[in-house]
Structure formats: C-alpha cells, structure tokens
GROMACS .gro file of C-alpha atoms in nm:
model
  140
    1MET     CA    1   9.995   9.637  10.052
    2GLU     CA    2  10.285   9.661   9.813
    3ASN     CA    3  10.291   9.893   9.518
    4ASP     CA    4  10.562  10.072   9.319
    5GLU     CA    5  10.588  10.334   9.594
    6THR     CA    6  10.634  10.082   9.878
    7LYS     CA    7  10.881   9.836   9.722
    8THR     CA    8  11.208   9.835   9.910
    9ASN     CA    9  11.543   9.658   9.883
   10ASP     CA   10  11.617   9.729  10.249
   11SER     CA   11  11.602   9.391  10.423
   12THR     CA   12  11.520   9.554  10.759
   13ASN     CA   13  11.193   9.693  10.623
   14TYR     CA   14  10.884   9.502  10.513
   15GLU     CA   15  10.667   9.617  10.226
   16ALA     CA   16  10.368   9.795  10.373
   17GLU     CA   17  10.134  10.087  10.340
   18TRP     CA   18   9.909  10.231  10.611
   19TYR     CA   19   9.568  10.354  10.504
   20PHE     CA   20   9.356  10.617  10.673
   21GLN     CA   21   8.986  10.576  10.612
   22LYS     CA   22   8.815  10.853  10.420
   23GLU     CA   23   8.453  10.915  10.517
   24GLU     CA   24   8.338  10.826  10.166
   25ALA     CA   25   8.555  10.512  10.136
   26VAL     CA   26   8.387  10.213   9.968
   27PHE     CA   27   8.409   9.861  10.115
   28GLN     CA   28   8.310   9.559   9.907
   29ASP     CA   29   8.310   9.182   9.936
   30SER     CA   30   8.465   8.959   9.667
   31ARG     CA   31   8.140   8.968   9.465
   32GLY     CA   32   8.130   9.350   9.450
   33ASN     CA   33   7.856   9.393   9.711
   34ASN     CA   34   7.894   9.694   9.940
   35ILE     CA   35   7.965   9.600  10.301
   36SER     CA   36   8.029   9.793  10.621
   37PHE     CA   37   8.379   9.836  10.762
   38ASP     CA   38   8.299   9.614  11.061
   39LYS     CA   39   8.248   9.313  10.828
   40ILE     CA   40   8.622   9.305  10.748
   41GLU     CA   41   8.801   9.040  10.956
   42VAL     CA   42   9.162   9.002  11.064
   43GLY     CA   43   9.342   8.772  10.821
   44GLN     CA   44   9.139   8.855  10.511
   45MET     CA   45   9.337   8.945  10.202
   46VAL     CA   46   9.225   9.270  10.044
   47SER     CA   47   9.291   9.494   9.746
   48THR     CA   48   9.304   9.866   9.816
   49TRP     CA   49   9.284  10.190   9.622
   50SER     CA   50   9.367  10.546   9.714
   51ALA     CA   51   9.293  10.870   9.531
   52THR     CA   52   9.580  11.045   9.712
   53PRO     CA   53   9.951  10.988   9.658
   54SER     CA   54  10.137  10.777   9.913
   55ALA     CA   55  10.331  10.972  10.173
   56GLN     CA   56  10.709  10.940  10.153
   57SER     CA   57  10.738  10.782  10.496
   58TYR     CA   58  10.798  10.432  10.625
   59PRO     CA   59  10.562  10.270  10.611
   60SER     CA   60  10.409  10.495  10.351
   61SER     CA   61  10.054  10.611  10.407
   62ALA     CA   62   9.755  10.722  10.202
   63LYS     CA   63   9.384  10.792  10.238
   64LEU     CA   64   9.178  10.484  10.159
   65SER     CA   65   8.919  10.527   9.882
   66LYS     CA   66   8.819  10.165   9.822
   67LEU     CA   67   8.882   9.825   9.977
   68VAL     CA   68   8.773   9.494   9.823
   69ILE     CA   69   8.799   9.164  10.009
   70ASN     CA   70   8.976   8.910   9.787
   71GLU     CA   71   8.834   8.562   9.727
   72GLU     CA   72   8.938   8.326  10.008
   73SER     CA   73   9.212   8.072   9.938
   74LYS     CA   74   9.140   7.727  10.079
   75ASN     CA   75   9.372   7.439  10.155
   76PRO     CA   76   9.269   7.184   9.888
   77ILE     CA   77   9.267   6.884  10.122
   78ASN     CA   78   9.113   6.999  10.450
   79GLN     CA   79   8.937   7.320  10.346
   80MET     CA   80   9.076   7.555  10.615
   81ASP     CA   81   9.074   7.897  10.452
   82GLU     CA   82   9.366   8.136  10.453
   83LYS     CA   83   9.192   8.383  10.686
   84LYS     CA   84   9.145   8.116  10.955
   85ALA     CA   85   9.507   8.000  10.921
   86ILE     CA   86   9.631   8.359  10.962
   87GLN     CA   87   9.405   8.405  11.265
   88HIS     CA   88   9.558   8.091  11.426
   89ALA     CA   89   9.908   8.223  11.352
   90ILE     CA   90   9.835   8.569  11.498
   91ASN     CA   91   9.684   8.420  11.814
   92PHE     CA   92   9.991   8.196  11.855
   93LEU     CA   93  10.235   8.486  11.802
   94LYS     CA   94  10.062   8.744  12.024
   95SER     CA   95  10.255   8.633  12.333
   96LYS     CA   96  10.590   8.650  12.148
   97HIS     CA   97  10.559   8.985  11.968
   98ASP     CA   98  10.461   9.279  12.186
   99ASP     CA   99  10.527   9.528  11.903
  100GLY     CA  100  10.275   9.388  11.657
  101ILE     CA  101  10.272   9.108  11.406
  102ILE     CA  102  10.332   9.133  11.032
  103ILE     CA  103  10.216   8.839  10.820
  104LYS     CA  104  10.459   8.812  10.529
  105SER     CA  105  10.308   8.514  10.347
  106ALA     CA  106  10.059   8.229  10.373
  107ASN     CA  107  10.091   7.917  10.158
  108GLY     CA  108   9.857   7.618  10.157
  109GLN     CA  109  10.033   7.281  10.145
  110LYS     CA  110   9.893   6.926  10.132
  111ASP     CA  111   9.756   6.922  10.487
  112TYR     CA  112   9.877   7.244  10.649
  113TRP     CA  113   9.926   7.615  10.596
  114GLN     CA  114  10.275   7.761  10.620
  115ILE     CA  115  10.275   8.115  10.755
  116LYS     CA  116  10.579   8.344  10.758
  117ALA     CA  117  10.559   8.634  11.001
  118THR     CA  118  10.779   8.894  11.165
  119ASP     CA  119  10.744   9.147  11.444
  120TYR     CA  120  10.686   9.518  11.377
  121ASP     CA  121  11.059   9.596  11.402
  122ASN     CA  122  11.140   9.306  11.166
  123GLU     CA  123  11.384   9.163  11.420
  124GLU     CA  124  11.236   8.817  11.471
  125GLU     CA  125  11.098   8.609  11.183
  126SER     CA  126  10.876   8.309  11.251
  127ILE     CA  127  10.775   8.022  11.024
  128LEU     CA  128  10.465   7.841  11.143
  129GLN     CA  129  10.277   7.536  11.024
  130ILE     CA  130   9.903   7.539  11.090
  131ASN     CA  131   9.741   7.195  11.072
  132ALA     CA  132   9.455   7.248  10.823
  133GLN     CA  133   9.234   6.996  11.000
  134THR     CA  134   9.292   7.071  11.369
  135GLY     CA  135   9.429   7.427  11.368
  136GLU     CA  136   9.729   7.318  11.575
  137VAL     CA  137  10.023   7.557  11.538
  138LYS     CA  138  10.390   7.461  11.548
  139GLU     CA  139  10.705   7.658  11.478
  140VAL     CA  140  10.949   7.523  11.223
   0.00000   0.00000   0.00000
C-alpha cells in the first residue's frame, strides 16, 4: 500500500508497506461485514489502516488495525474480475521469479487484462496480457 510515508522517487524501489497483524485487527468485506483473515484471497485489492506509525525501513512496516476488501473491478466485456486476472499472472510468473512477485498495476482493456509486475528486487519487469475470456497469459 502506498501512503505519504512510503512514496519514493527511487526507481529501484517499489511503493510498499508490510503489515503485521495485531490480535484485535478487524477484517471486512466491501459491504462492511466482518470476515475472518482466511477469507482474504491472493489478488484482492484492499484498503488498510494502522494505529501505529510506519517504521522507517524499506519496505516500511506497521501493525495492521483494519483491512477492508475493495469492490472487485471487472473487465466490462468478458467479466473476468481483477483478482482472477492477478491470480493468473502470479501463477504464470512463479517459475520466473524465485524472489517473490510484486504486482504493480492491473488494467482492464476491451477483452483482456494488462498486468505489470516485477520481482522482489525490482530487477525484472514483466507486462502480461490475460485473456479475459480464456485466462490465457502472454508476455508483451
């Protein structure tokens, strides 16, 4: 998550913040209903809050107080949601990036999702197109 504390002009770093779960942290779906932590899926976009200041590290870190799952974005033509497109991208990239995968952006186009990703060390950027009907992934 990016905030004023995590913005950076250093092109070798991506904007990120690590959260450590507090025992009393609240998890909610997009309608405000409380959910359990295990209902959060890889690829979902979330909003986060912390009652503690962010640590001055890279990436910065804080104790998570609240996490809300954002409303899903869907491709307007074929109805593949953003979460599913990101999951396809991560599965495709797992063999290429041993250090971890950072999803930088996801944009729905007419009939595909375009996903920009990098590895943990920000050394190799990938641009992928995910077919919104079939889930086929190709690098561009």
